[in-house]
Tab-separated table of C-alpha atoms in Angstrom:
chain	number	residue	atom	x	y	z
A	26	MET	CA	73.011	32.618	-127.903
A	27	ALA	CA	72.323	32.609	-132.379
A	28	PRO	CA	69.868	34.009	-133.718
A	29	LYS	CA	67.598	32.428	-137.109
A	30	SER	CA	69.134	33.035	-140.164
A	31	LYS	CA	65.950	31.513	-142.211
A	32	LEU	CA	62.697	32.203	-142.190
A	33	PRO	CA	60.727	29.885	-139.882
A	34	SER	CA	59.697	26.123	-141.907
A	35	THR	CA	58.189	22.936	-140.562
A	36	ASP	CA	59.445	21.263	-143.831
A	37	PHE	CA	61.370	19.151	-141.351
A	38	LEU	CA	58.413	18.316	-138.104
A	39	PRO	CA	56.000	15.109	-138.221
A	40	SER	CA	53.216	16.240	-140.493
A	41	SER	CA	50.510	15.895	-137.389
A	42	LEU	CA	52.595	19.422	-135.952
A	43	THR	CA	52.214	21.361	-139.050
A	44	ASP	CA	48.123	21.690	-138.789
A	45	PRO	CA	48.346	25.331	-140.284
A	46	ALA	CA	44.811	25.827	-138.153
A	47	LEU	CA	47.080	24.732	-134.270
A	48	PRO	CA	50.003	27.128	-132.950
A	49	LEU	CA	53.285	25.814	-132.016
A	50	PRO	CA	54.575	26.672	-128.640
A	51	THR	CA	56.636	30.091	-128.704
A	52	MET	CA	59.709	29.101	-126.524
A	53	ILE	CA	60.500	25.212	-125.643
A	54	VAL	CA	62.924	24.709	-122.925
A	55	PHE	CA	65.318	21.062	-122.078
A	56	ASP	CA	66.459	20.284	-119.097
A	57	LEU	CA	70.407	18.744	-120.442
A	58	ASP	CA	70.469	15.360	-117.555
A	59	TYR	CA	68.578	12.507	-118.579
A	60	THR	CA	66.602	15.090	-121.323
A	61	LEU	CA	68.831	15.297	-123.926
A	62	TRP	CA	71.594	13.637	-122.537
A	63	PRO	CA	72.154	10.472	-120.904
A	64	PHE	CA	74.377	11.261	-117.151
A	65	TRP	CA	73.995	14.191	-114.810
A	66	VAL	CA	76.968	16.359	-116.218
A	67	ASP	CA	77.823	17.091	-112.085
A	68	THR	CA	78.350	12.962	-111.223
A	69	HIS	CA	79.175	11.163	-114.001
A	70	VAL	CA	81.731	13.655	-115.940
A	71	THR	CA	85.034	14.057	-114.493
A	72	PRO	CA	86.426	17.069	-116.680
A	73	PRO	CA	88.588	17.626	-118.847
A	74	LEU	CA	86.431	17.230	-122.227
A	75	LYS	CA	88.143	16.297	-124.990
A	76	PRO	CA	85.985	15.705	-129.004
A	77	ILE	CA	87.010	12.702	-129.934
A	78	ASP	CA	84.643	13.514	-133.733
A	79	ALA	CA	81.658	15.588	-134.001
A	80	PHE	CA	79.151	13.920	-132.450
A	81	THR	CA	81.252	13.050	-128.904
A	82	VAL	CA	83.464	13.703	-126.427
A	83	VAL	CA	85.670	11.862	-123.755
A	84	ASP	CA	86.088	13.042	-120.260
A	85	ARG	CA	89.119	13.264	-117.967
A	86	VAL	CA	89.263	8.731	-117.035
A	87	GLY	CA	87.917	8.011	-121.314
A	88	GLU	CA	84.539	7.483	-119.866
A	89	SER	CA	82.216	8.782	-123.421
A	90	PHE	CA	79.641	11.172	-123.896
A	91	ALA	CA	76.453	11.433	-126.450
A	92	LEU	CA	73.016	13.227	-126.525
A	93	TYR	CA	70.263	11.126	-127.449
A	94	ARG	CA	69.325	9.412	-130.813
A	95	GLU	CA	66.765	11.826	-131.819
A	96	VAL	CA	68.037	14.908	-130.083
A	97	PRO	CA	69.668	16.895	-133.110
A	98	SER	CA	66.853	16.219	-135.256
A	99	ILE	CA	64.785	17.333	-132.840
A	100	LEU	CA	66.570	20.007	-132.375
A	101	HIS	CA	67.232	21.329	-135.546
A	102	ALA	CA	63.741	20.839	-136.611
A	103	LEU	CA	62.810	22.989	-134.009
A	104	SER	CA	64.646	26.094	-134.307
A	105	ARG	CA	63.294	25.206	-138.505
A	106	ALA	CA	59.980	26.323	-137.509
A	107	GLY	CA	60.916	29.413	-135.817
A	108	ILE	CA	60.243	28.392	-132.149
A	109	GLN	CA	62.384	29.719	-129.597
A	110	LEU	CA	64.523	26.490	-127.462
A	111	ALA	CA	65.708	27.654	-123.921
A	112	VAL	CA	67.309	25.634	-120.934
A	113	ALA	CA	66.162	25.080	-117.866
A	114	SER	CA	68.672	23.298	-115.818
A	115	ARG	CA	69.835	22.509	-112.146
A	116	THR	CA	73.494	21.356	-112.141
A	117	SER	CA	76.042	22.400	-109.729
A	118	ALA	CA	77.916	21.758	-112.822
A	119	PRO	CA	77.197	24.955	-114.832
A	120	GLU	CA	79.947	25.202	-116.569
A	121	LEU	CA	80.821	21.876	-117.660
A	122	ALA	CA	77.236	21.243	-118.872
A	123	ARG	CA	78.059	24.866	-121.088
A	124	GLU	CA	81.325	22.751	-121.640
A	125	MET	CA	79.022	19.413	-123.463
A	126	LEU	CA	76.372	21.972	-125.150
A	127	LYS	CA	80.298	23.564	-126.914
A	128	LEU	CA	81.886	20.415	-128.048
A	129	LEU	CA	78.223	18.125	-128.623
A	130	HIS	CA	77.728	18.886	-132.485
A	131	VAL	CA	74.524	18.549	-134.084
A	132	PRO	CA	74.481	17.193	-137.881
A	133	ALA	CA	72.377	18.889	-139.798
A	134	PRO	CA	69.083	16.781	-141.658
A	135	PRO	CA	69.973	15.453	-145.410
A	136	PRO	CA	68.098	18.449	-147.676
A	137	LEU	CA	64.568	18.329	-148.358
A	138	PRO	CA	63.733	16.280	-151.587
A	139	SER	CA	62.337	20.468	-152.871
A	140	ALA	CA	66.647	20.789	-152.801
A	141	ILE	CA	67.608	18.198	-154.880
A	142	PRO	CA	67.151	19.743	-158.358
A	143	PRO	CA	66.397	16.866	-161.126
A	144	PRO	CA	68.104	15.239	-163.544
A	145	ALA	CA	67.503	17.144	-166.174
A	146	GLU	CA	68.741	19.835	-164.426
A	147	ARG	CA	71.860	18.879	-162.874
A	148	GLY	CA	75.675	19.784	-164.278
A	149	ARG	CA	74.140	23.346	-165.256
A	150	GLY	CA	76.011	25.938	-164.261
A	151	GLY	CA	72.192	28.109	-163.586
A	152	ARG	CA	71.331	26.104	-160.681
A	153	GLY	CA	74.505	26.909	-158.498
A	154	GLY	CA	76.111	23.690	-160.471
A	155	ARG	CA	79.601	22.758	-162.835
A	156	SER	CA	79.328	22.476	-165.585
A	157	ALA	CA	79.711	18.537	-167.058
A	158	GLY	CA	80.698	19.256	-170.441
A	159	GLY	CA	81.952	16.749	-172.783
A	160	GLY	CA	79.532	13.833	-171.013
A	161	GLY	CA	81.477	14.287	-167.385
A	162	ILE	CA	79.616	13.075	-164.607
A	163	VAL	CA	78.938	15.500	-162.358
A	164	ASP	CA	78.752	15.863	-158.347
A	165	LEU	CA	76.058	15.570	-157.025
A	166	ASP	CA	77.292	17.220	-154.432
A	167	ASP	CA	77.998	20.607	-156.393
A	168	GLU	CA	74.130	20.504	-157.143
A	169	ILE	CA	73.008	20.993	-152.964
A	170	HIS	CA	74.166	23.040	-150.508
A	171	TRP	CA	75.291	21.012	-147.786
A	172	GLU	CA	74.644	21.951	-143.730
A	173	LYS	CA	77.470	20.971	-142.042
A	174	PRO	CA	76.982	20.097	-138.032
A	175	ARG	CA	76.336	22.879	-135.778
A	176	ARG	CA	77.446	23.328	-131.987
A	177	ALA	CA	74.447	21.769	-129.930
A	178	LEU	CA	74.540	25.320	-128.063
A	179	GLU	CA	74.101	26.635	-131.584
A	180	LEU	CA	70.792	25.699	-131.551
A	181	PHE	CA	69.436	28.007	-128.731
A	182	ASP	CA	68.924	31.097	-129.293
A	183	ALA	CA	67.050	31.805	-126.017
A	184	PRO	CA	68.490	31.779	-123.053
A	185	LEU	CA	70.887	28.860	-121.272
A	186	GLU	CA	69.495	29.139	-117.350
A	187	ILE	CA	71.983	26.789	-115.957
A	188	TYR	CA	72.697	27.057	-112.155
A	189	PRO	CA	71.029	25.094	-108.825
A	190	ARG	CA	68.014	26.722	-108.385
A	191	SER	CA	64.563	26.191	-108.661
A	192	LYS	CA	63.129	25.688	-112.426
A	193	ILE	CA	60.968	28.616	-110.592
A	194	ALA	CA	63.542	30.571	-110.906
A	195	HIS	CA	64.477	29.332	-114.486
A	196	PHE	CA	61.025	30.305	-115.269
A	197	GLU	CA	60.435	33.103	-114.146
A	198	ALA	CA	64.117	34.405	-116.075
A	199	LEU	CA	63.454	33.055	-118.984
A	200	ALA	CA	60.121	35.386	-119.335
A	201	LYS	CA	62.222	38.346	-118.165
A	202	LYS	CA	64.394	38.418	-120.648
A	203	THR	CA	62.502	36.908	-123.704
A	204	GLY	CA	58.839	38.050	-122.328
A	205	VAL	CA	57.419	34.890	-123.484
A	206	LYS	CA	54.874	34.733	-121.787
A	207	PHE	CA	54.318	31.315	-119.486
A	208	GLU	CA	51.864	29.612	-121.805
A	209	ASP	CA	53.239	30.474	-124.328
A	210	MET	CA	56.133	28.060	-123.020
A	211	LEU	CA	56.678	24.396	-123.352
A	212	PHE	CA	58.864	22.631	-121.049
A	213	PHE	CA	60.483	18.427	-121.488
A	214	ASP	CA	62.001	17.419	-118.092
A	215	ASP	CA	62.396	14.077	-116.597
A	216	GLU	CA	62.173	14.825	-113.109
A	217	ASN	CA	58.473	14.718	-111.449
A	218	ARG	CA	59.139	17.417	-109.200
A	219	ASN	CA	59.818	19.964	-111.145
A	220	ARG	CA	55.749	20.166	-112.642
A	221	GLU	CA	55.255	22.701	-110.140
A	222	VAL	CA	56.854	24.858	-113.464
A	223	GLU	CA	52.780	24.463	-114.136
A	224	SER	CA	51.650	26.478	-111.442
A	225	LEU	CA	52.674	29.789	-113.617
A	226	GLY	CA	51.306	28.426	-116.357
A	227	VAL	CA	53.998	26.472	-118.047
A	228	THR	CA	53.146	23.090	-120.371
A	229	MET	CA	55.240	20.381	-118.983
A	230	LYS	CA	56.235	17.442	-120.537
A	231	LEU	CA	57.582	13.914	-118.058
A	232	VAL	CA	60.307	12.419	-120.102
A	233	ARG	CA	61.230	8.669	-118.813
A	234	ASP	CA	64.047	8.533	-120.740
A	235	GLY	CA	65.187	11.407	-122.742
A	236	VAL	CA	63.199	13.598	-125.549
A	237	THR	CA	61.928	11.546	-128.677
A	238	TRP	CA	60.255	12.405	-131.117
A	239	ASP	CA	57.444	10.675	-129.816
A	240	GLU	CA	57.284	12.402	-127.021
A	241	ILE	CA	57.586	16.280	-128.463
A	242	GLU	CA	54.577	14.481	-130.239
A	243	LYS	CA	52.843	14.439	-126.587
A	244	GLY	CA	54.425	17.415	-125.361
A	245	VAL	CA	52.614	19.687	-128.067
A	246	GLU	CA	49.241	18.206	-127.612
A	247	ALA	CA	49.343	18.764	-124.132
A	248	TRP	CA	50.121	22.767	-124.699
A	249	TRP	CA	47.433	22.418	-126.785
A	250	ARG	CA	45.063	20.862	-124.521
A	251	ARG	CA	45.798	23.948	-121.691
A	252	ARG	CA	45.085	26.174	-124.240
A	253	GLY	CA	41.916	24.493	-125.050
A	254	HIS	CA	42.229	23.569	-128.588
A	255	VAL	CA	40.466	20.426	-129.437
A	256	THR	CA	43.942	17.530	-131.423
A	257	LYS	CA	43.019	14.451	-131.881
A	258	ASN	CA	44.308	13.578	-128.901
A	259	LEU	CA	46.847	11.436	-128.156
A	260	PRO	CA	47.834	9.264	-125.394
A	261	GLU	CA	49.576	11.378	-122.330
């Protein structure tokens, strides 16, 4: 787990989640299989793993594996917003799951427009870029701080509860280790049986084919409703 190094920012969240009158969950927890990635890590993956690029790994028999398409931007945006990110998975291959999270990288989002200097200011040494000098061409990449891809594992700054126990046990461990109240947690999972965590006070959003921004918005909407906030009532 890595501490967040930037001040919280909602700039990368959908506008529907940036109403200052509505709070965001303190912690968002994700299952792994068919939630963050489209496979069962303990069934479909044959170790050892080998990265073929920053965003894809292959196993011993040549099968390739990656995160669902929208997951990278989701993890980055939620982390930037100051939301603690955790994992609760009952996989029987916890070490392999952790290895997958280490090897799969998440590309950084493009810089915000506010981070790109206007044309009139490009090439000025005072902005951190190199001077064009003599009318030379200025490489805009020299003017912008481009972030490097990060390991998916690094975006989770709350515990990773990855072991074959009930999700009740996972969430009890999360609450004990972090001090976050159950009612301040939002959980995304692909198995309906795991709604049992709602008996603790956790809000769970069932996903059918991986986490998407649409699912994130609906999940936060459900969390708002359980906390009694008046919202625009997105369909479930």
